[in-house]
Each structure stands twice: as C-alpha cells, then as structure tokens.
Amino acid sequence: MEVFDANYCFTIVDIGSYGCEGDTNIFNQSTFGKQLYNTLNLPSSTNLLKNTDGPALTYVLIGDEVFGIHQRLFRPHSSRDLHYSKRIFNYKLCRARRNVAYAFGILCGKFEIFYECIAVEPNFVITIVQAAVVLHNYIRRRDGFEFEDTLNDDNMLAIEKLHLEV
C-alpha cells in the first residue's frame, strides 16, 4: 500500500504483501490500513494559498471500493444508476486516481528493475523497493516537477453533453 503527494512522491509505503492476497485483505492487514481507522494523524485543514482568507481545505485520501468508509477517504459511488452529480464526482475521482499509475510509471521508468520479476529472496526485494522509494523521492525533489493540466473546458462540455444525451 502506498500514498503519494501531489508531486508524485511517496509519503506512506507499506511493503511486503503478495498480490494474490487481494487488495482488501492486504489493506486490512497493513500497518497503514490499521492506522487509518485508529491513529493515523492526517494534517489538519489548511489554506492552500498563502496570505489569503479563503476556505481551508481538508486533506483527503483517494481510494477505490476495497477501502472502508472513512471521513478522510474518498471512494467512488458504487451504483449503475447514479445521479449526474455523482457520475461527475466518480469521473473526477477517477482522474485523480490516475496519479497513482503515473507515480508508479515514474518509479519504474527510473528503476527498470521493476519491469521484470526480481529473482532474489523476498526480504531482499523489500530492501530493494525501500531503496527505490527513497531514491525516487530524492530525484523528484532534486529535479523538480512539471505539470500540465489536461482538464479543460472542452472536456467538461463533453461530460455535460453526455449527461444531456442520457
């Protein structure tokens, strides 16, 4: 299990589960999963723009259906017959969740060892992943971050048109 920040840096990593265990079981047994519902201290609400009196925004986590309900965890609505506003929410949440795939893509692009099976003892794989995470974060901070927002008015108009057709 992992948590990324807006710059694709790992902030929480829980390494050591096998993929065949299933996401729900992995999450429920992970240190992070246990702490989320008990003791995990997420940052308090803050104003994103310095020196303004705008509303404070709450830090949240973005997950999928395997996560339970939590006040700081956003997950998609699970129904086929959703109201327009809930479909828009699911769409935007899905776009935000793509960042996880981007972060892993950046990590794998830097450390091509992750494109193949790593033929070493499981405990050594954990050490390799931990080292890669630390180096990944260091490189991200050293090299900076460039972002191009692909959400524009044309995309939103297409969503509104889809709503009108339904």
Tab-separated table of N, CA and C in Angstrom:
chain	number	residue	atom	x	y	z
A	1	MET	N	0.843	-1.169	0.000
A	1	MET	CA	0.000	0.000	0.000
A	1	MET	C	0.892	1.238	0.000
A	2	GLU	N	0.428	2.268	-0.640
A	2	GLU	CA	1.216	3.486	-0.726
A	2	GLU	C	0.308	4.701	-0.800
A	3	VAL	N	0.879	5.822	-0.395
A	3	VAL	CA	0.219	7.115	-0.511
A	3	VAL	C	1.222	8.042	-1.175
A	4	PHE	N	0.736	8.823	-2.137
A	4	PHE	CA	1.567	9.781	-2.849
A	4	PHE	C	1.087	11.183	-2.551
A	5	ASP	N	2.004	12.145	-2.676
A	5	ASP	CA	1.591	13.538	-2.582
A	5	ASP	C	1.368	14.085	-3.990
A	6	ALA	N	1.092	15.357	-4.092
A	6	ALA	CA	0.784	15.975	-5.385
A	6	ALA	C	1.979	16.015	-6.324
A	7	ASN	N	3.178	15.806	-5.809
A	7	ASN	CA	4.385	15.813	-6.638
A	7	ASN	C	4.865	14.408	-6.969
A	8	TYR	N	4.006	13.424	-6.804
A	8	TYR	CA	4.324	12.023	-7.081
A	8	TYR	C	5.414	11.470	-6.179
A	9	CYS	N	5.555	12.007	-5.000
A	9	CYS	CA	6.494	11.467	-4.012
A	9	CYS	C	5.720	10.559	-3.059
A	10	PHE	N	6.347	9.449	-2.684
A	10	PHE	CA	5.731	8.546	-1.715
A	10	PHE	C	5.725	9.230	-0.351
A	11	THR	N	4.599	9.185	0.340
A	11	THR	CA	4.543	9.704	1.708
A	11	THR	C	4.321	8.585	2.714
A	12	ILE	N	3.628	7.540	2.309
A	12	ILE	CA	3.434	6.347	3.139
A	12	ILE	C	3.614	5.132	2.241
A	13	VAL	N	4.397	4.170	2.701
A	13	VAL	CA	4.611	2.943	1.942
A	13	VAL	C	4.538	1.767	2.899
A	14	ASP	N	3.763	0.769	2.539
A	14	ASP	CA	3.675	-0.464	3.317
A	14	ASP	C	4.011	-1.600	2.361
A	15	ILE	N	5.211	-2.146	2.466
A	15	ILE	CA	5.743	-3.120	1.512
A	15	ILE	C	5.731	-4.505	2.141
A	16	GLY	N	5.458	-5.521	1.341
A	16	GLY	CA	5.648	-6.874	1.831
A	16	GLY	C	4.499	-7.826	1.627
A	17	SER	N	3.430	-7.409	0.979
A	17	SER	CA	2.304	-8.313	0.741
A	17	SER	C	2.383	-8.883	-0.664
A	18	TYR	N	1.781	-10.036	-0.835
A	18	TYR	CA	1.714	-10.672	-2.145
A	18	TYR	C	0.426	-10.253	-2.839
A	19	GLY	N	0.503	-9.986	-4.126
A	19	GLY	CA	-0.658	-9.531	-4.880
A	19	GLY	C	-1.817	-10.503	-4.877
A	20	CYS	N	-1.527	-11.794	-4.749
A	20	CYS	CA	-2.599	-12.797	-4.776
A	20	CYS	C	-3.463	-12.760	-3.519
A	21	GLU	N	-3.053	-12.006	-2.499
A	21	GLU	CA	-3.824	-11.929	-1.257
A	21	GLU	C	-5.084	-11.080	-1.415
A	22	GLY	N	-5.157	-10.290	-2.438
A	22	GLY	CA	-6.331	-9.445	-2.661
A	22	GLY	C	-6.178	-8.100	-1.975
A	23	ASP	N	-6.622	-7.046	-2.665
A	23	ASP	CA	-6.440	-5.678	-2.167
A	23	ASP	C	-7.085	-5.440	-0.808
A	24	THR	N	-8.286	-5.978	-0.603
A	24	THR	CA	-8.974	-5.753	0.668
A	24	THR	C	-8.202	-6.356	1.826
A	25	ASN	N	-7.771	-7.607	1.671
A	25	ASN	CA	-7.007	-8.257	2.742
A	25	ASN	C	-5.670	-7.572	2.971
A	26	ILE	N	-4.989	-7.202	1.890
A	26	ILE	CA	-3.702	-6.515	2.029
A	26	ILE	C	-3.898	-5.219	2.800
A	27	PHE	N	-4.910	-4.452	2.419
A	27	PHE	CA	-5.158	-3.180	3.095
A	27	PHE	C	-5.513	-3.388	4.560
A	28	ASN	N	-6.417	-4.312	4.838
A	28	ASN	CA	-6.851	-4.529	6.220
A	28	ASN	C	-5.720	-5.013	7.121
A	29	GLN	N	-4.765	-5.759	6.580
A	29	GLN	CA	-3.659	-6.281	7.379
A	29	GLN	C	-2.459	-5.336	7.418
A	30	SER	N	-2.445	-4.327	6.562
A	30	SER	CA	-1.296	-3.420	6.513
A	30	SER	C	-1.281	-2.485	7.722
A	31	THR	N	-0.097	-2.031	8.074
A	31	THR	CA	0.041	-1.057	9.157
A	31	THR	C	-0.753	0.200	8.829
A	32	PHE	N	-0.657	0.644	7.589
A	32	PHE	CA	-1.384	1.834	7.163
A	32	PHE	C	-2.890	1.641	7.308
A	33	GLY	N	-3.409	0.494	6.869
A	33	GLY	CA	-4.839	0.230	6.964
A	33	GLY	C	-5.334	0.257	8.396
A	34	LYS	N	-4.564	-0.331	9.285
A	34	LYS	CA	-4.948	-0.337	10.701
A	34	LYS	C	-4.889	1.071	11.287
A	35	GLN	N	-3.868	1.837	10.921
A	35	GLN	CA	-3.723	3.187	11.467
A	35	GLN	C	-4.760	4.157	10.911
A	36	LEU	N	-5.176	3.962	9.667
A	36	LEU	CA	-6.143	4.885	9.071
A	36	LEU	C	-7.403	4.968	9.919
A	37	TYR	N	-7.860	3.849	10.397
A	37	TYR	CA	-9.109	3.830	11.153
A	37	TYR	C	-8.904	4.032	12.646
A	38	ASN	N	-7.657	4.113	13.093
A	38	ASN	CA	-7.415	4.260	14.532
A	38	ASN	C	-6.589	5.492	14.882
A	39	THR	N	-5.337	5.516	14.447
A	39	THR	CA	-4.418	6.525	14.974
A	39	THR	C	-3.723	7.380	13.932
A	40	LEU	N	-3.999	7.210	12.660
A	40	LEU	CA	-3.272	7.957	11.640
A	40	LEU	C	-3.591	9.441	11.757
A	41	ASN	N	-2.573	10.228	11.976
A	41	ASN	CA	-2.745	11.676	12.128
A	41	ASN	C	-2.526	12.361	10.785
A	42	LEU	N	-3.598	12.599	10.069
A	42	LEU	CA	-3.504	13.338	8.819
A	42	LEU	C	-3.408	14.822	9.139
A	43	PRO	N	-2.783	15.599	8.250
A	43	PRO	CA	-2.675	17.043	8.516
A	43	PRO	C	-4.048	17.683	8.678
A	44	SER	N	-4.094	18.715	9.483
A	44	SER	CA	-5.353	19.438	9.657
A	44	SER	C	-5.636	20.278	8.414
A	45	SER	N	-6.836	20.768	8.316
A	45	SER	CA	-7.226	21.589	7.173
A	45	SER	C	-6.345	22.829	7.092
A	46	THR	N	-5.957	23.184	5.867
A	46	THR	CA	-5.105	24.355	5.661
A	46	THR	C	-5.572	25.126	4.441
A	47	ASN	N	-5.156	26.365	4.382
A	47	ASN	CA	-5.420	27.206	3.234
A	47	ASN	C	-4.311	26.952	2.225
A	48	LEU	N	-4.664	26.581	1.011
A	48	LEU	CA	-3.651	26.258	0.011
A	48	LEU	C	-2.903	27.482	-0.492
A	49	LEU	N	-3.553	28.621	-0.493
A	49	LEU	CA	-2.913	29.844	-0.948
A	49	LEU	C	-2.462	30.649	0.260
A	50	LYS	N	-1.197	30.973	0.300
A	50	LYS	CA	-0.668	31.733	1.435
A	50	LYS	C	-1.216	33.155	1.427
A	51	ASN	N	-1.373	33.697	2.602
A	51	ASN	CA	-1.813	35.081	2.792
A	51	ASN	C	-3.198	35.364	2.202
A	52	THR	N	-4.091	34.396	2.271
A	52	THR	CA	-5.465	34.640	1.824
A	52	THR	C	-6.425	34.200	2.922
A	53	ASP	N	-7.623	34.701	2.828
A	53	ASP	CA	-8.645	34.348	3.811
A	53	ASP	C	-9.637	33.337	3.246
A	54	GLY	N	-9.262	32.643	2.179
A	54	GLY	CA	-10.157	31.666	1.562
A	54	GLY	C	-10.416	30.477	2.466
A	55	PRO	N	-11.284	29.598	2.040
A	55	PRO	CA	-11.632	28.447	2.879
A	55	PRO	C	-10.453	27.484	3.022
A	56	ALA	N	-10.359	26.891	4.195
A	56	ALA	CA	-9.337	25.873	4.428
A	56	ALA	C	-9.810	24.559	3.810
A	57	LEU	N	-8.893	23.860	3.186
A	57	LEU	CA	-9.223	22.587	2.562
A	57	LEU	C	-8.710	21.440	3.415
A	58	THR	N	-9.481	20.384	3.465
A	58	THR	CA	-9.129	19.211	4.249
A	58	THR	C	-8.327	18.245	3.396
A	59	TYR	N	-7.271	17.691	3.967
A	59	TYR	CA	-6.500	16.668	3.281
A	59	TYR	C	-7.320	15.384	3.262
A	60	VAL	N	-7.376	14.746	2.095
A	60	VAL	CA	-8.121	13.500	1.960
A	60	VAL	C	-7.272	12.480	1.211
A	61	LEU	N	-7.641	11.235	1.354
A	61	LEU	CA	-7.038	10.145	0.601
A	61	LEU	C	-8.033	9.715	-0.460
A	62	ILE	N	-7.523	9.234	-1.573
A	62	ILE	CA	-8.375	8.771	-2.658
A	62	ILE	C	-8.158	7.274	-2.804
A	63	GLY	N	-9.237	6.526	-2.768
A	63	GLY	CA	-9.136	5.081	-2.864
A	63	GLY	C	-10.168	4.517	-3.815
A	64	ASP	N	-10.317	3.211	-3.736
A	64	ASP	CA	-11.337	2.557	-4.542
A	64	ASP	C	-12.252	1.741	-3.638
A	65	GLU	N	-12.979	0.821	-4.220
A	65	GLU	CA	-14.012	0.102	-3.488
A	65	GLU	C	-13.478	-0.785	-2.366
A	66	VAL	N	-12.186	-1.138	-2.386
A	66	VAL	CA	-11.661	-2.039	-1.352
A	66	VAL	C	-11.552	-1.355	0.002
A	67	PHE	N	-11.560	-0.047	0.020
A	67	PHE	CA	-11.421	0.683	1.269
A	67	PHE	C	-12.777	0.836	1.949
A	68	GLY	N	-12.759	0.778	3.258
A	68	GLY	CA	-13.975	1.018	4.026
A	68	GLY	C	-14.296	2.504	4.056
A	69	ILE	N	-15.339	2.835	4.750
A	69	ILE	CA	-15.767	4.226	4.868
A	69	ILE	C	-14.907	4.934	5.913
A	70	HIS	N	-14.445	6.128	5.566
A	70	HIS	CA	-13.666	6.955	6.487
A	70	HIS	C	-13.904	8.406	6.101
A	71	GLN	N	-13.950	9.299	7.082
A	71	GLN	CA	-14.257	10.704	6.796
A	71	GLN	C	-13.198	11.387	5.947
A	72	ARG	N	-11.977	10.864	5.896
A	72	ARG	CA	-10.912	11.471	5.105
A	72	ARG	C	-10.550	10.636	3.877
A	73	LEU	N	-11.430	9.735	3.486
A	73	LEU	CA	-11.166	8.861	2.346
A	73	LEU	C	-12.280	9.009	1.322
A	74	PHE	N	-11.911	9.406	0.102
A	74	PHE	CA	-12.884	9.487	-0.984
A	74	PHE	C	-12.800	8.208	-1.798
A	75	ARG	N	-13.931	7.626	-2.080
A	75	ARG	CA	-14.007	6.462	-2.951
A	75	ARG	C	-15.215	6.640	-3.852
A	76	PRO	N	-15.232	5.971	-5.002
A	76	PRO	CA	-16.334	6.196	-5.939
A	76	PRO	C	-17.669	5.686	-5.409
A	77	HIS	N	-18.729	6.319	-5.883
A	77	HIS	CA	-20.072	5.826	-5.601
A	77	HIS	C	-20.249	4.521	-6.370
A	78	SER	N	-20.855	3.542	-5.749
A	78	SER	CA	-20.958	2.222	-6.385
A	78	SER	C	-22.399	1.893	-6.754
A	79	SER	N	-22.806	2.392	-7.880
A	79	SER	CA	-24.126	2.074	-8.403
A	79	SER	C	-24.143	2.405	-9.887
A	80	ARG	N	-24.932	1.680	-10.620
A	80	ARG	CA	-25.007	1.938	-12.058
A	80	ARG	C	-25.918	3.121	-12.381
A	81	ASP	N	-26.960	3.283	-11.627
A	81	ASP	CA	-27.931	4.346	-11.897
A	81	ASP	C	-27.653	5.538	-10.998
A	82	LEU	N	-26.564	6.228	-11.294
A	82	LEU	CA	-26.165	7.357	-10.464
A	82	LEU	C	-26.733	8.661	-10.998
A	83	HIS	N	-27.024	9.557	-10.095
A	83	HIS	CA	-27.406	10.919	-10.450
A	83	HIS	C	-26.217	11.572	-11.154
A	84	TYR	N	-26.509	12.537	-11.988
A	84	TYR	CA	-25.483	13.238	-12.765
A	84	TYR	C	-24.333	13.734	-11.893
A	85	SER	N	-24.627	14.350	-10.761
A	85	SER	CA	-23.573	14.910	-9.906
A	85	SER	C	-22.662	13.813	-9.355
A	86	LYS	N	-23.211	12.646	-9.070
A	86	LYS	CA	-22.381	11.543	-8.567
A	86	LYS	C	-21.531	10.940	-9.682
A	87	ARG	N	-22.056	10.919	-10.899
A	87	ARG	CA	-21.235	10.445	-12.029
A	87	ARG	C	-20.076	11.396	-12.277
A	88	ILE	N	-20.330	12.694	-12.174
A	88	ILE	CA	-19.258	13.678	-12.326
A	88	ILE	C	-18.224	13.485	-11.219
A	89	PHE	N	-18.679	13.276	-9.988
A	89	PHE	CA	-17.759	13.016	-8.878
A	89	PHE	C	-16.900	11.791	-9.180
A	90	ASN	N	-17.515	10.689	-9.627
A	90	ASN	CA	-16.756	9.479	-9.943
A	90	ASN	C	-15.739	9.735	-11.047
A	91	TYR	N	-16.137	10.508	-12.053
A	91	TYR	CA	-15.230	10.834	-13.153
A	91	TYR	C	-14.016	11.604	-12.644
A	92	LYS	N	-14.259	12.622	-11.839
A	92	LYS	CA	-13.153	13.437	-11.324
A	92	LYS	C	-12.287	12.639	-10.361
A	93	LEU	N	-12.889	11.782	-9.571
A	93	LEU	CA	-12.125	10.935	-8.659
A	93	LEU	C	-11.250	9.960	-9.447
A	94	CYS	N	-11.789	9.415	-10.512
A	94	CYS	CA	-11.018	8.514	-11.366
A	94	CYS	C	-9.820	9.238	-11.965
A	95	ARG	N	-10.016	10.471	-12.382
A	95	ARG	CA	-8.902	11.266	-12.918
A	95	ARG	C	-7.828	11.475	-11.863
A	96	ALA	N	-8.238	11.715	-10.631
A	96	ALA	CA	-7.272	11.909	-9.551
A	96	ALA	C	-6.534	10.609	-9.246
A	97	ARG	N	-7.235	9.483	-9.328
A	97	ARG	CA	-6.604	8.196	-9.041
A	97	ARG	C	-5.583	7.812	-10.101
A	98	ARG	N	-5.675	8.389	-11.282
A	98	ARG	CA	-4.680	8.092	-12.320
A	98	ARG	C	-3.286	8.492	-11.881
A	99	ASN	N	-3.196	9.445	-10.957
A	99	ASN	CA	-1.885	9.877	-10.487
A	99	ASN	C	-1.104	8.746	-9.846
A	100	VAL	N	-1.789	7.781	-9.258
A	100	VAL	CA	-1.097	6.625	-8.689
A	100	VAL	C	-0.387	5.864	-9.802
A	101	ALA	N	-1.077	5.639	-10.915
A	101	ALA	CA	-0.448	4.954	-12.046
A	101	ALA	C	0.713	5.778	-12.590
A	102	TYR	N	0.555	7.097	-12.640
A	102	TYR	CA	1.645	7.954	-13.095
A	102	TYR	C	2.854	7.829	-12.179
A	103	ALA	N	2.616	7.827	-10.881
A	103	ALA	CA	3.720	7.740	-9.920
A	103	ALA	C	4.471	6.426	-10.086
A	104	PHE	N	3.737	5.334	-10.251
A	104	PHE	CA	4.415	4.057	-10.469
A	104	PHE	C	5.151	4.053	-11.797
A	105	GLY	N	4.584	4.686	-12.800
A	105	GLY	CA	5.270	4.791	-14.086
A	105	GLY	C	6.577	5.552	-13.970
A	106	ILE	N	6.575	6.627	-13.201
A	106	ILE	CA	7.801	7.399	-12.976
A	106	ILE	C	8.823	6.538	-12.251
A	107	LEU	N	8.390	5.831	-11.211
A	107	LEU	CA	9.285	4.960	-10.446
A	107	LEU	C	9.882	3.878	-11.344
A	108	CYS	N	9.049	3.201	-12.115
A	108	CYS	CA	9.538	2.128	-12.983
A	108	CYS	C	10.416	2.666	-14.104
A	109	GLY	N	10.112	3.864	-14.588
A	109	GLY	CA	10.946	4.467	-15.619
A	109	GLY	C	12.350	4.769	-15.128
A	110	LYS	N	12.465	5.131	-13.861
A	110	LYS	CA	13.785	5.414	-13.282
A	110	LYS	C	14.528	4.134	-12.930
A	111	PHE	N	13.793	3.139	-12.471
A	111	PHE	CA	14.397	1.894	-11.992
A	111	PHE	C	13.771	0.731	-12.758
A	112	GLU	N	14.355	0.404	-13.890
A	112	GLU	CA	13.772	-0.584	-14.791
A	112	GLU	C	13.744	-1.994	-14.212
A	113	ILE	N	14.328	-2.192	-13.047
A	113	ILE	CA	14.297	-3.491	-12.390
A	113	ILE	C	12.861	-3.936	-12.127
A	114	PHE	N	11.938	-2.988	-12.026
A	114	PHE	CA	10.550	-3.315	-11.705
A	114	PHE	C	9.740	-3.785	-12.910
A	115	TYR	N	10.338	-3.788	-14.097
A	115	TYR	CA	9.636	-4.283	-15.273
A	115	TYR	C	9.687	-5.804	-15.377
A	116	GLU	N	10.507	-6.448	-14.566
A	116	GLU	CA	10.656	-7.900	-14.613
A	116	GLU	C	10.575	-8.472	-13.209
A	117	CYS	N	10.454	-9.782	-13.139
A	117	CYS	CA	10.456	-10.466	-11.853
A	117	CYS	C	11.841	-10.309	-11.222
A	118	ILE	N	11.875	-9.957	-9.962
A	118	ILE	CA	13.140	-9.777	-9.249
A	118	ILE	C	13.472	-11.105	-8.575
A	119	ALA	N	14.489	-11.779	-9.062
A	119	ALA	CA	14.819	-13.139	-8.616
A	119	ALA	C	15.767	-13.126	-7.419
A	120	VAL	N	15.263	-12.666	-6.285
A	120	VAL	CA	16.024	-12.688	-5.030
A	120	VAL	C	15.059	-13.055	-3.906
A	121	GLU	N	15.590	-13.232	-2.708
A	121	GLU	CA	14.762	-13.563	-1.550
A	121	GLU	C	13.754	-12.432	-1.273
A	122	PRO	N	12.556	-12.777	-0.804
A	122	PRO	CA	11.530	-11.753	-0.549
A	122	PRO	C	11.992	-10.615	0.359
A	123	ASN	N	12.748	-10.908	1.395
A	123	ASN	CA	13.213	-9.834	2.286
A	123	ASN	C	14.143	-8.871	1.564
A	124	PHE	N	14.926	-9.382	0.616
A	124	PHE	CA	15.814	-8.507	-0.138
A	124	PHE	C	15.013	-7.652	-1.123
A	125	VAL	N	13.915	-8.200	-1.644
A	125	VAL	CA	13.041	-7.413	-2.522
A	125	VAL	C	12.482	-6.218	-1.753
A	126	ILE	N	12.102	-6.440	-0.497
A	126	ILE	CA	11.601	-5.336	0.334
A	126	ILE	C	12.660	-4.252	0.458
A	127	THR	N	13.911	-4.650	0.677
A	127	THR	CA	15.008	-3.681	0.778
A	127	THR	C	15.198	-2.931	-0.535
A	128	ILE	N	15.098	-3.636	-1.649
A	128	ILE	CA	15.241	-3.001	-2.968
A	128	ILE	C	14.135	-1.964	-3.173
A	129	VAL	N	12.910	-2.331	-2.852
A	129	VAL	CA	11.778	-1.409	-3.025
A	129	VAL	C	11.936	-0.197	-2.114
A	130	GLN	N	12.339	-0.423	-0.873
A	130	GLN	CA	12.544	0.701	0.048
A	130	GLN	C	13.603	1.656	-0.491
A	131	ALA	N	14.710	1.110	-0.987
A	131	ALA	CA	15.774	1.958	-1.540
A	131	ALA	C	15.272	2.729	-2.758
A	132	ALA	N	14.513	2.062	-3.615
A	132	ALA	CA	13.983	2.725	-4.809
A	132	ALA	C	13.031	3.857	-4.439
A	133	VAL	N	12.216	3.648	-3.407
A	133	VAL	CA	11.277	4.684	-2.956
A	133	VAL	C	12.037	5.908	-2.454
A	134	VAL	N	13.068	5.681	-1.652
A	134	VAL	CA	13.862	6.803	-1.127
A	134	VAL	C	14.542	7.544	-2.274
A	135	LEU	N	15.142	6.806	-3.205
A	135	LEU	CA	15.804	7.444	-4.347
A	135	LEU	C	14.796	8.164	-5.242
A	136	HIS	N	13.650	7.553	-5.454
A	136	HIS	CA	12.590	8.179	-6.251
A	136	HIS	C	12.221	9.542	-5.662
A	137	ASN	N	11.970	9.577	-4.347
A	137	ASN	CA	11.602	10.842	-3.695
A	137	ASN	C	12.729	11.859	-3.798
A	138	TYR	N	13.960	11.414	-3.615
A	138	TYR	CA	15.107	12.325	-3.714
A	138	TYR	C	15.188	12.926	-5.120
A	139	ILE	N	15.059	12.078	-6.132
A	139	ILE	CA	15.151	12.550	-7.519
A	139	ILE	C	14.002	13.502	-7.841
A	140	ARG	N	12.785	13.189	-7.382
A	140	ARG	CA	11.644	14.068	-7.635
A	140	ARG	C	11.885	15.451	-7.032
A	141	ARG	N	12.404	15.482	-5.819
A	141	ARG	CA	12.642	16.777	-5.166
A	141	ARG	C	13.816	17.517	-5.803
A	142	ARG	N	14.847	16.784	-6.197
A	142	ARG	CA	16.021	17.408	-6.798
A	142	ARG	C	15.704	17.967	-8.180
A	143	ASP	N	15.006	17.195	-9.002
A	143	ASP	CA	14.749	17.587	-10.385
A	143	ASP	C	13.533	18.487	-10.538
A	144	GLY	N	12.740	18.595	-9.496
A	144	GLY	CA	11.543	19.423	-9.595
A	144	GLY	C	10.405	18.661	-10.227
A	145	PHE	N	9.366	19.396	-10.523
A	145	PHE	CA	8.144	18.774	-11.002
A	145	PHE	C	7.484	19.691	-12.002
A	146	GLU	N	7.154	19.150	-13.173
A	146	GLU	CA	6.423	19.909	-14.176
A	146	GLU	C	5.074	19.241	-14.374
A	147	PHE	N	4.037	20.051	-14.444
A	147	PHE	CA	2.686	19.508	-14.546
A	147	PHE	C	1.923	20.234	-15.631
A	148	GLU	N	1.226	19.470	-16.444
A	148	GLU	CA	0.353	20.054	-17.452
A	148	GLU	C	-1.064	19.590	-17.155
A	149	ASP	N	-1.925	20.510	-16.822
A	149	ASP	CA	-3.305	20.172	-16.502
A	149	ASP	C	-4.062	19.902	-17.792
A	150	THR	N	-4.526	18.671	-17.943
A	150	THR	CA	-5.234	18.303	-19.164
A	150	THR	C	-6.741	18.472	-19.043
A	151	LEU	N	-7.208	18.891	-17.884
A	151	LEU	CA	-8.638	19.140	-17.712
A	151	LEU	C	-8.939	20.547	-18.208
A	152	ASN	N	-9.747	20.634	-19.229
A	152	ASN	CA	-10.093	21.946	-19.763
A	152	ASN	C	-11.597	22.013	-20.006
A	153	ASP	N	-12.042	23.143	-20.457
A	153	ASP	CA	-13.477	23.352	-20.655
A	153	ASP	C	-14.056	22.401	-21.697
A	154	ASP	N	-13.262	22.019	-22.716
A	154	ASP	CA	-13.768	21.099	-23.732
A	154	ASP	C	-14.142	19.758	-23.112
A	155	ASN	N	-13.308	19.268	-22.183
A	155	ASN	CA	-13.609	18.000	-21.515
A	155	ASN	C	-14.887	18.111	-20.701
A	156	MET	N	-15.054	19.212	-19.998
A	156	MET	CA	-16.246	19.385	-19.175
A	156	MET	C	-17.494	19.523	-20.045
A	157	LEU	N	-17.370	20.173	-21.196
A	157	LEU	CA	-18.509	20.282	-22.103
A	157	LEU	C	-18.911	18.911	-22.625
A	158	ALA	N	-17.921	18.048	-22.873
A	158	ALA	CA	-18.225	16.692	-23.331
A	158	ALA	C	-18.986	15.922	-22.258
A	159	ILE	N	-18.641	16.122	-21.010
A	159	ILE	CA	-19.344	15.454	-19.913
A	159	ILE	C	-20.775	15.966	-19.826
A	160	GLU	N	-20.950	17.283	-19.936
A	160	GLU	CA	-22.295	17.850	-19.880
A	160	GLU	C	-23.142	17.355	-21.054
A	161	LYS	N	-22.527	17.232	-22.230
A	161	LYS	CA	-23.241	16.723	-23.395
A	161	LYS	C	-23.662	15.277	-23.155
A	162	LEU	N	-22.774	14.484	-22.559
A	162	LEU	CA	-23.096	13.101	-22.227
A	162	LEU	C	-24.300	13.051	-21.297
A	163	HIS	N	-24.343	13.949	-20.332
A	163	HIS	CA	-25.469	13.990	-19.389
A	163	HIS	C	-26.777	14.300	-20.118
A	164	LEU	N	-26.725	15.216	-21.063
A	164	LEU	CA	-27.938	15.599	-21.783
A	164	LEU	C	-28.445	14.463	-22.664
A	165	GLU	N	-27.526	13.617	-23.158
A	165	GLU	CA	-27.917	12.508	-24.019
A	165	GLU	C	-28.534	11.364	-23.230
A	166	VAL	N	-28.236	11.291	-21.933
A	166	VAL	CA	-28.724	10.172	-21.115
A	166	VAL	C	-30.087	10.397	-20.621
